[in-house]
Amino acid sequence: MIAIKDRIGNAKAKTIYGLVRKYGTVSKQLLQEQSEMKGSTLTRLLEDMTADGWIEEVGFGESTGGRRPILYRLRAEQGYVFGLDISRIHSRLVLCDLSFRKLDSRVWKMTATSTPEVLIQHMTEAMEHMLDIHGIPKARLFGVGVGGVGPLDRQKGVITNPLYFPSTGWNDVPVCRMISSRMGVPCTLDNGANAALLGEYWTDAPEERGEHVLYIHGGIGLRSAMLSNGKLVYGAVDMEGAVGQMIIQTDGVPHREPDGNYGCLESYASIFALEQAAVSRLKQGRESALRALVDRPEQLKFEHLVEAIHGGDPLTQELFMQSATYFGIGLANMLNMLHPEKVILGGPMFNTQNMYFETATQVAIRNTYYYPAYQVTFSRGKLGEEALAVGAAVMAAGQLTD
């Protein structure tokens, strides 16, 4: 099994490959300026990397008075990576080339039968099928990246004790070992928010990338990640869901878990919180189109709320707006602490309708201390629900320059 980091053996070649990946299409002059290598060394590296299939010439740039410069870009079909999103509602698989272009995908709804053994068996069988139908030899498969629900152990490749999975068996799951033993390639693991942020960052055009980016995923819980100077920020422990424990009302709603904080953000701004609020209102006798969608209030799920808000139901609109207001307050707290230049809000709370995103960002801006001197842009990203899986593929391929 070849480690991904060993596929480009020369440290200087890794530097050049990383610069070509960063800039997309790049001239020799820019590579020399950024790498500070001697011209002869760079020329030799470019020739060797082109011959080995890592990069390719793609024409000439504009002349600045002399000979037009040769332009280079990555050769995307040099290798392929799989990205896996292991989440609570749906899990997803994507196949990408080295430019992170998606070639194929598959989605599984997580149910009571979605144990680690069953899910990973389905995923690895789908990987083999995708390689076969796309005519990709196993030698061109470089590895697999996994974005999972935390907490987890990145170094050991183990999902430790995630909450709210619909099936049992998800404690201390060695997902990387299970996948590597079946596929015969390296596997790497990180939390889903980090993976999604990498996916959004690297699929943006180079000129559109922010170097200081905050990502928050809104789903059953809240998950967050941060880039600073284009690098993921890691703490002493890997707890992507800690943002949901931010206290916004000290004597507020108890958390659904006994050790959760009173009045924390997740108790007001999450799929679970929205579902509980809707059930409570119906039990109080509030009129709503939701009543026609279920037999009993306890049967309400997020998909019913989405259907109702698209239908213009006033009660559901009220619930979404109230929840988004709380989220906006929590987001303002993070803006005031971290000062990102860009915020990406992903996950079903933001991707299934517009109101939540619009309300939350407006509230956040109104509570950001240095605004408008401090400017921040908000986005729902470009990848939608595929951000996490594509980002996991990015994570795996990123090891080429480690």
Coordinates of C-alpha atoms in Angstrom, one line a residue:
M1 CA 0.0 0.0 0.0
I2 CA 1.6 3.3 -1.1
A3 CA 1.1 6.2 1.2
I4 CA -0.4 9.2 -0.6
K5 CA 2.4 11.5 0.7
D6 CA 5.0 9.2 -0.9
R7 CA 3.7 9.4 -4.4
I8 CA 5.6 12.6 -5.1
G9 CA 8.9 11.8 -3.5
N10 CA 10.8 15.0 -4.0
A11 CA 10.1 17.8 -1.5
K12 CA 10.7 20.5 -4.1
A13 CA 8.3 18.8 -6.5
K14 CA 5.7 18.7 -3.7
T15 CA 6.2 22.5 -3.4
I16 CA 5.6 23.0 -7.1
Y17 CA 2.7 20.7 -7.2
G18 CA 1.1 22.6 -4.3
L19 CA 1.6 25.9 -6.0
V20 CA 0.0 24.7 -9.3
R21 CA -2.9 23.3 -7.3
K22 CA -3.3 26.6 -5.5
Y23 CA -3.3 28.8 -8.6
G24 CA -5.1 26.5 -11.0
T25 CA -3.3 27.6 -14.2
V26 CA 0.1 29.2 -13.5
S27 CA 3.2 30.4 -15.4
K28 CA 6.8 29.4 -14.8
Q29 CA 7.5 33.0 -13.7
L30 CA 4.9 32.9 -11.0
L31 CA 6.1 29.5 -9.8
Q32 CA 9.7 30.8 -9.6
E33 CA 8.5 33.9 -7.6
Q34 CA 6.5 31.9 -5.2
S35 CA 9.0 29.0 -4.7
E36 CA 12.2 31.1 -4.9
M37 CA 13.9 28.3 -6.7
K38 CA 16.7 28.8 -9.2
G39 CA 15.5 28.8 -12.8
S40 CA 17.5 25.7 -13.8
T41 CA 16.1 23.8 -10.8
L42 CA 12.6 24.8 -11.6
T43 CA 13.0 24.0 -15.3
R44 CA 14.2 20.5 -14.5
L45 CA 11.4 19.9 -12.0
L46 CA 8.7 21.1 -14.5
E47 CA 10.1 18.8 -17.2
D48 CA 10.2 15.8 -14.8
M49 CA 6.7 16.4 -13.4
T50 CA 5.3 16.8 -16.9
A51 CA 7.0 13.6 -18.0
D52 CA 5.7 11.7 -14.9
G53 CA 2.1 13.0 -15.6
W54 CA 1.6 15.2 -12.5
I55 CA 1.2 18.5 -14.5
E56 CA 0.7 19.4 -18.1
E57 CA 1.3 22.4 -20.4
V58 CA -1.9 24.2 -21.4
G59 CA -0.7 26.9 -23.8
F60 CA 0.9 30.3 -23.4
G61 CA 0.1 33.3 -21.2
E62 CA 0.2 37.0 -22.2
S63 CA 3.6 38.5 -23.1
T64 CA 5.0 41.2 -20.8
G65 CA 7.6 42.2 -23.4
G66 CA 9.4 39.0 -24.1
R67 CA 8.6 35.5 -25.0
R68 CA 5.1 34.4 -24.0
P69 CA 5.2 32.2 -20.8
I70 CA 4.2 28.5 -20.9
L71 CA 1.2 27.8 -18.6
Y72 CA 0.9 24.7 -16.4
R73 CA -2.0 23.0 -14.6
L74 CA -2.5 19.8 -12.8
R75 CA -3.1 16.7 -14.8
A76 CA -6.4 15.7 -13.2
E77 CA -6.5 12.1 -14.4
Q78 CA -3.2 11.2 -12.9
G79 CA -5.1 9.7 -10.0
Y80 CA -8.4 9.5 -8.3
V81 CA -9.8 9.6 -4.7
F82 CA -13.0 8.7 -3.0
G83 CA -14.6 11.0 -0.4
L84 CA -17.0 9.6 2.2
D85 CA -19.5 11.6 4.3
I86 CA -20.7 9.5 7.3
S87 CA -23.5 11.5 8.9
R88 CA -26.7 10.9 10.9
I89 CA -29.4 11.5 8.3
H90 CA -27.6 10.6 5.0
S91 CA -24.2 9.2 4.2
R92 CA -22.6 9.8 0.8
L93 CA -19.8 8.6 -1.5
V94 CA -18.2 10.6 -4.3
L95 CA -15.4 9.7 -6.8
C96 CA -13.2 12.7 -7.8
D97 CA -10.2 13.2 -9.9
L98 CA -7.2 15.3 -8.7
S99 CA -8.9 18.6 -9.8
F100 CA -11.8 17.5 -7.4
R101 CA -14.2 17.2 -10.3
K102 CA -17.0 14.8 -9.3
L103 CA -17.2 11.7 -11.5
D104 CA -19.8 9.7 -9.6
S105 CA -21.7 9.6 -6.4
R106 CA -24.0 7.5 -4.2
V107 CA -26.2 8.3 -1.2
W108 CA -27.5 6.1 1.6
K109 CA -30.3 7.1 4.0
M110 CA -29.2 6.2 7.5
T111 CA -31.7 3.9 9.2
A112 CA -31.8 1.5 12.2
T113 CA -29.9 -1.1 10.1
S114 CA -27.1 1.3 9.1
T115 CA -24.5 -0.2 11.4
P116 CA -20.8 0.4 10.6
E117 CA -20.3 -3.0 9.1
V118 CA -23.4 -2.7 6.8
L119 CA -22.7 0.9 5.7
I120 CA -19.0 0.3 5.0
Q121 CA -19.7 -2.9 3.1
H122 CA -22.2 -1.0 0.9
M123 CA -19.7 1.9 0.4
T124 CA -16.8 -0.3 -0.6
E125 CA -18.9 -2.3 -3.0
A126 CA -20.0 0.9 -4.6
M127 CA -16.4 2.0 -4.8
E128 CA -15.4 -1.1 -6.7
H129 CA -18.4 -0.6 -9.0
M130 CA -17.5 3.0 -9.7
L131 CA -13.9 2.1 -10.6
D132 CA -15.2 -0.6 -12.9
I133 CA -17.7 1.5 -14.8
H134 CA -15.3 4.4 -15.2
G135 CA -12.5 2.2 -16.3
I136 CA -10.1 3.3 -13.6
P137 CA -7.4 0.8 -12.7
K138 CA -6.8 0.2 -9.0
A139 CA -3.3 1.6 -9.4
R140 CA -4.8 5.0 -10.1
L141 CA -6.8 5.0 -6.9
F142 CA -4.7 7.0 -4.5
G143 CA -6.8 6.8 -1.4
V144 CA -10.1 7.4 0.5
G145 CA -11.0 10.4 2.7
V146 CA -13.7 10.2 5.4
G147 CA -15.5 13.1 7.0
G148 CA -17.3 11.8 10.0
V149 CA -19.4 13.0 12.9
G150 CA -17.2 13.7 15.9
P151 CA -15.8 13.2 18.3
L152 CA -13.2 11.1 16.6
D153 CA -9.5 10.3 16.7
R154 CA -7.9 11.5 13.5
Q155 CA -4.5 9.9 14.1
K156 CA -6.0 6.4 14.7
G157 CA -8.8 6.8 12.1
V158 CA -11.5 6.0 14.7
I159 CA -15.0 7.4 15.1
T160 CA -15.2 7.4 18.9
N161 CA -18.7 8.1 20.4
P162 CA -21.0 10.2 18.2
L163 CA -24.5 10.9 19.3
Y164 CA -27.9 10.5 17.6
F165 CA -27.0 7.8 15.0
P166 CA -30.2 5.9 14.1
S167 CA -28.4 2.5 14.5
T168 CA -26.3 1.0 17.2
G169 CA -22.6 0.2 17.0
W170 CA -21.0 3.5 16.2
N171 CA -18.8 3.7 19.3
D172 CA -15.0 3.3 18.7
V173 CA -15.3 2.3 15.0
P174 CA -12.0 2.0 13.2
V175 CA -13.4 3.2 9.9
C176 CA -10.0 3.8 8.2
R177 CA -8.7 0.3 9.0
M178 CA -12.0 -1.2 7.8
I179 CA -11.9 0.7 4.5
S180 CA -8.2 0.2 3.9
S181 CA -8.4 -3.5 4.4
R182 CA -11.2 -3.8 1.9
M183 CA -9.8 -1.4 -0.8
G184 CA -6.1 -1.8 -0.4
V185 CA -5.4 2.0 -0.3
P186 CA -4.7 4.5 2.5
C187 CA -7.7 6.1 4.3
T188 CA -7.7 9.3 6.3
L189 CA -10.3 10.6 8.7
D190 CA -11.3 14.1 9.9
N191 CA -14.5 15.6 11.3
G192 CA -17.2 16.5 8.8
A193 CA -17.1 20.2 9.3
N194 CA -13.4 20.4 8.5
A195 CA -14.0 18.2 5.4
A196 CA -16.9 20.4 4.2
L197 CA -14.8 23.6 4.6
L198 CA -11.9 22.1 2.6
G199 CA -14.3 21.1 -0.1
E200 CA -15.8 24.6 -0.4
Y201 CA -12.4 26.2 -0.2
W202 CA -10.7 24.2 -2.9
T203 CA -13.6 24.1 -5.4
D204 CA -13.8 27.9 -5.3
A205 CA -11.8 29.7 -8.1
P206 CA -8.4 30.8 -6.8
E207 CA -9.3 34.5 -6.9
E208 CA -12.5 33.8 -4.9
R209 CA -10.9 32.0 -2.0
G210 CA -10.9 33.6 1.4
E211 CA -7.9 32.8 3.6
H212 CA -9.9 33.3 6.9
V213 CA -13.1 31.3 6.6
L214 CA -15.6 30.1 9.2
Y215 CA -17.9 27.1 8.3
I216 CA -20.9 26.1 10.3
H217 CA -23.1 23.1 9.4
G218 CA -26.7 23.2 10.7
G219 CA -28.4 19.9 11.0
I220 CA -29.5 17.7 13.9
G221 CA -26.7 19.5 15.8
L222 CA -24.3 22.3 15.0
R223 CA -20.8 21.6 13.7
S224 CA -18.1 24.2 12.9
A225 CA -14.6 24.5 11.3
M226 CA -12.2 27.4 10.7
L227 CA -9.5 28.2 8.2
S228 CA -6.8 30.8 9.1
N229 CA -4.3 31.7 6.5
G230 CA -5.7 28.9 4.3
K231 CA -5.0 26.2 7.0
L232 CA -7.5 24.3 9.2
V233 CA -7.4 25.4 12.8
Y234 CA -7.2 22.5 15.2
G235 CA -7.6 22.7 19.0
A236 CA -6.3 20.4 21.7
V237 CA -9.2 18.1 21.3
D238 CA -11.4 17.3 18.2
M239 CA -14.9 18.5 19.2
E240 CA -16.5 20.0 16.1
G241 CA -19.9 20.1 17.8
A242 CA -18.7 22.4 20.6
V243 CA -20.2 25.5 18.9
G244 CA -23.6 24.1 19.7
Q245 CA -22.8 24.4 23.4
M246 CA -22.3 28.2 23.2
I247 CA -24.5 29.6 25.9
I248 CA -26.8 32.4 24.7
Q249 CA -29.3 32.3 27.6
T250 CA -28.0 31.2 31.0
D251 CA -31.4 30.2 32.4
G252 CA -32.7 28.9 29.1
V253 CA -33.8 25.6 27.6
P254 CA -32.1 22.4 29.0
H255 CA -30.0 20.6 26.4
R256 CA -31.3 17.3 25.2
E257 CA -28.3 15.5 26.8
P258 CA -27.9 15.6 30.6
D259 CA -24.4 17.0 30.4
G260 CA -25.3 19.8 27.9
N261 CA -25.3 23.4 28.8
Y262 CA -28.5 25.2 29.8
G263 CA -29.6 27.8 27.2
C264 CA -27.0 26.7 24.6
L265 CA -27.3 27.6 20.9
E266 CA -28.1 24.1 19.8
S267 CA -31.2 24.0 22.0
Y268 CA -32.7 26.9 19.9
A269 CA -31.0 26.5 16.5
S270 CA -30.9 22.9 15.2
I271 CA -33.2 20.5 13.4
F272 CA -34.0 18.9 16.7
A273 CA -34.9 22.3 18.3
L274 CA -37.2 23.2 15.3
E275 CA -39.0 19.8 15.5
Q276 CA -39.5 20.2 19.3
A277 CA -40.8 23.7 18.9
A278 CA -43.3 22.7 16.2
V279 CA -44.6 19.7 18.3
S280 CA -45.1 22.1 21.3
R281 CA -47.0 24.6 19.2
L282 CA -49.4 22.0 17.8
K283 CA -50.0 20.6 21.2
Q284 CA -50.9 24.1 22.4
G285 CA -53.6 24.1 19.7
R286 CA -51.9 26.5 17.2
E287 CA -53.4 26.3 13.7
S288 CA -50.9 25.2 11.0
A289 CA -50.7 23.3 7.7
L290 CA -48.5 20.9 9.6
R291 CA -51.6 19.2 11.1
A292 CA -52.5 17.8 7.7
L293 CA -49.0 16.2 7.3
V294 CA -49.1 13.9 10.3
D295 CA -51.6 12.0 12.5
R296 CA -50.0 13.2 15.8
P297 CA -47.7 16.1 16.6
E298 CA -45.0 13.7 17.8
Q299 CA -44.7 12.4 14.3
L300 CA -43.4 15.7 12.9
K301 CA -40.0 15.6 11.3
F302 CA -37.9 18.2 9.6
E303 CA -39.0 17.3 6.1
H304 CA -42.6 18.2 7.2
L305 CA -41.4 21.6 8.3
V306 CA -39.6 22.2 5.0
E307 CA -42.8 21.2 3.1
A308 CA -44.9 23.6 5.2
I309 CA -42.5 26.5 4.9
H310 CA -42.4 26.1 1.1
G311 CA -46.2 26.2 1.2
G312 CA -46.2 29.5 3.1
D313 CA -47.5 28.2 6.5
P314 CA -47.4 31.1 8.9
L315 CA -46.6 29.1 12.0
T316 CA -43.7 27.3 10.4
Q317 CA -42.3 30.6 9.1
E318 CA -42.5 32.0 12.7
L319 CA -40.6 29.0 14.0
F320 CA -37.9 29.2 11.4
M321 CA -37.5 32.9 11.9
Q322 CA -37.3 32.6 15.7
S323 CA -34.7 29.8 15.5
A324 CA -32.7 31.7 12.8
T325 CA -32.7 34.8 15.1
Y326 CA -31.1 32.8 17.9
F327 CA -28.6 31.3 15.4
G328 CA -27.7 34.8 14.2
I329 CA -26.9 35.8 17.8
G330 CA -24.6 32.9 18.2
L331 CA -23.0 33.6 14.8
A332 CA -22.4 37.3 15.9
N333 CA -20.5 36.0 18.9
M334 CA -18.2 34.0 16.6
L335 CA -17.7 36.9 14.3
N336 CA -16.8 39.1 17.2
M337 CA -14.2 36.5 18.4
L338 CA -12.8 35.2 15.2
H339 CA -13.3 37.9 12.5
P340 CA -13.4 35.7 9.5
E341 CA -13.5 37.4 6.1
K342 CA -16.0 34.8 4.8
V343 CA -18.7 32.6 6.5
I344 CA -20.1 29.5 4.8
L345 CA -23.3 28.2 6.2
G346 CA -24.1 24.6 5.1
G347 CA -26.3 21.7 6.0
P348 CA -30.1 21.1 5.7
M349 CA -31.1 24.1 7.9
F350 CA -29.6 26.4 5.3
N351 CA -29.8 24.4 2.0
T352 CA -33.5 23.4 2.1
Q353 CA -35.0 27.0 2.1
N354 CA -33.9 30.6 2.1
M355 CA -35.5 32.2 5.2
Y356 CA -33.1 30.7 7.7
F357 CA -29.9 31.9 5.9
E358 CA -31.3 35.4 5.3
T359 CA -32.6 36.0 8.8
A360 CA -29.6 34.6 10.6
T361 CA -27.1 36.6 8.6
Q362 CA -29.1 39.8 9.0
V363 CA -29.2 39.3 12.8
A364 CA -25.5 38.5 12.9
I365 CA -24.6 41.7 11.1
R366 CA -26.7 43.8 13.4
N367 CA -24.8 42.3 16.4
T368 CA -21.3 42.4 15.0
Y369 CA -19.3 45.0 16.9
Y370 CA -16.9 46.5 14.3
Y371 CA -19.4 46.4 11.3
P372 CA -19.3 48.1 8.8
A373 CA -15.6 48.8 9.2
Y374 CA -15.1 45.0 9.5
Q375 CA -16.6 43.5 6.4
V376 CA -17.6 39.8 6.1
T377 CA -19.3 37.9 3.3
F378 CA -21.8 35.2 3.8
S379 CA -22.3 32.2 1.5
R380 CA -24.2 28.9 1.5
G381 CA -21.3 27.5 -0.6
K382 CA -21.4 25.9 -4.0
L383 CA -21.4 22.2 -3.1
G384 CA -24.7 22.0 -1.1
E385 CA -25.1 18.6 0.5
E386 CA -22.1 17.2 -1.3
A387 CA -19.7 19.6 0.4
L388 CA -18.6 17.1 3.1
A389 CA -18.0 14.2 0.8
V390 CA -16.1 16.3 -1.8
G391 CA -14.1 17.8 1.0
A392 CA -13.2 14.3 2.2
A393 CA -11.8 13.6 -1.2
V394 CA -9.9 16.9 -1.1
M395 CA -8.5 15.9 2.3
A396 CA -7.2 12.6 0.9
A397 CA -5.6 14.2 -2.2
G398 CA -4.1 17.0 -0.1
Q399 CA -1.7 14.5 1.3
L400 CA 0.2 14.6 -2.0
T401 CA 2.0 17.7 -0.7
D402 CA 2.4 16.7 3.0

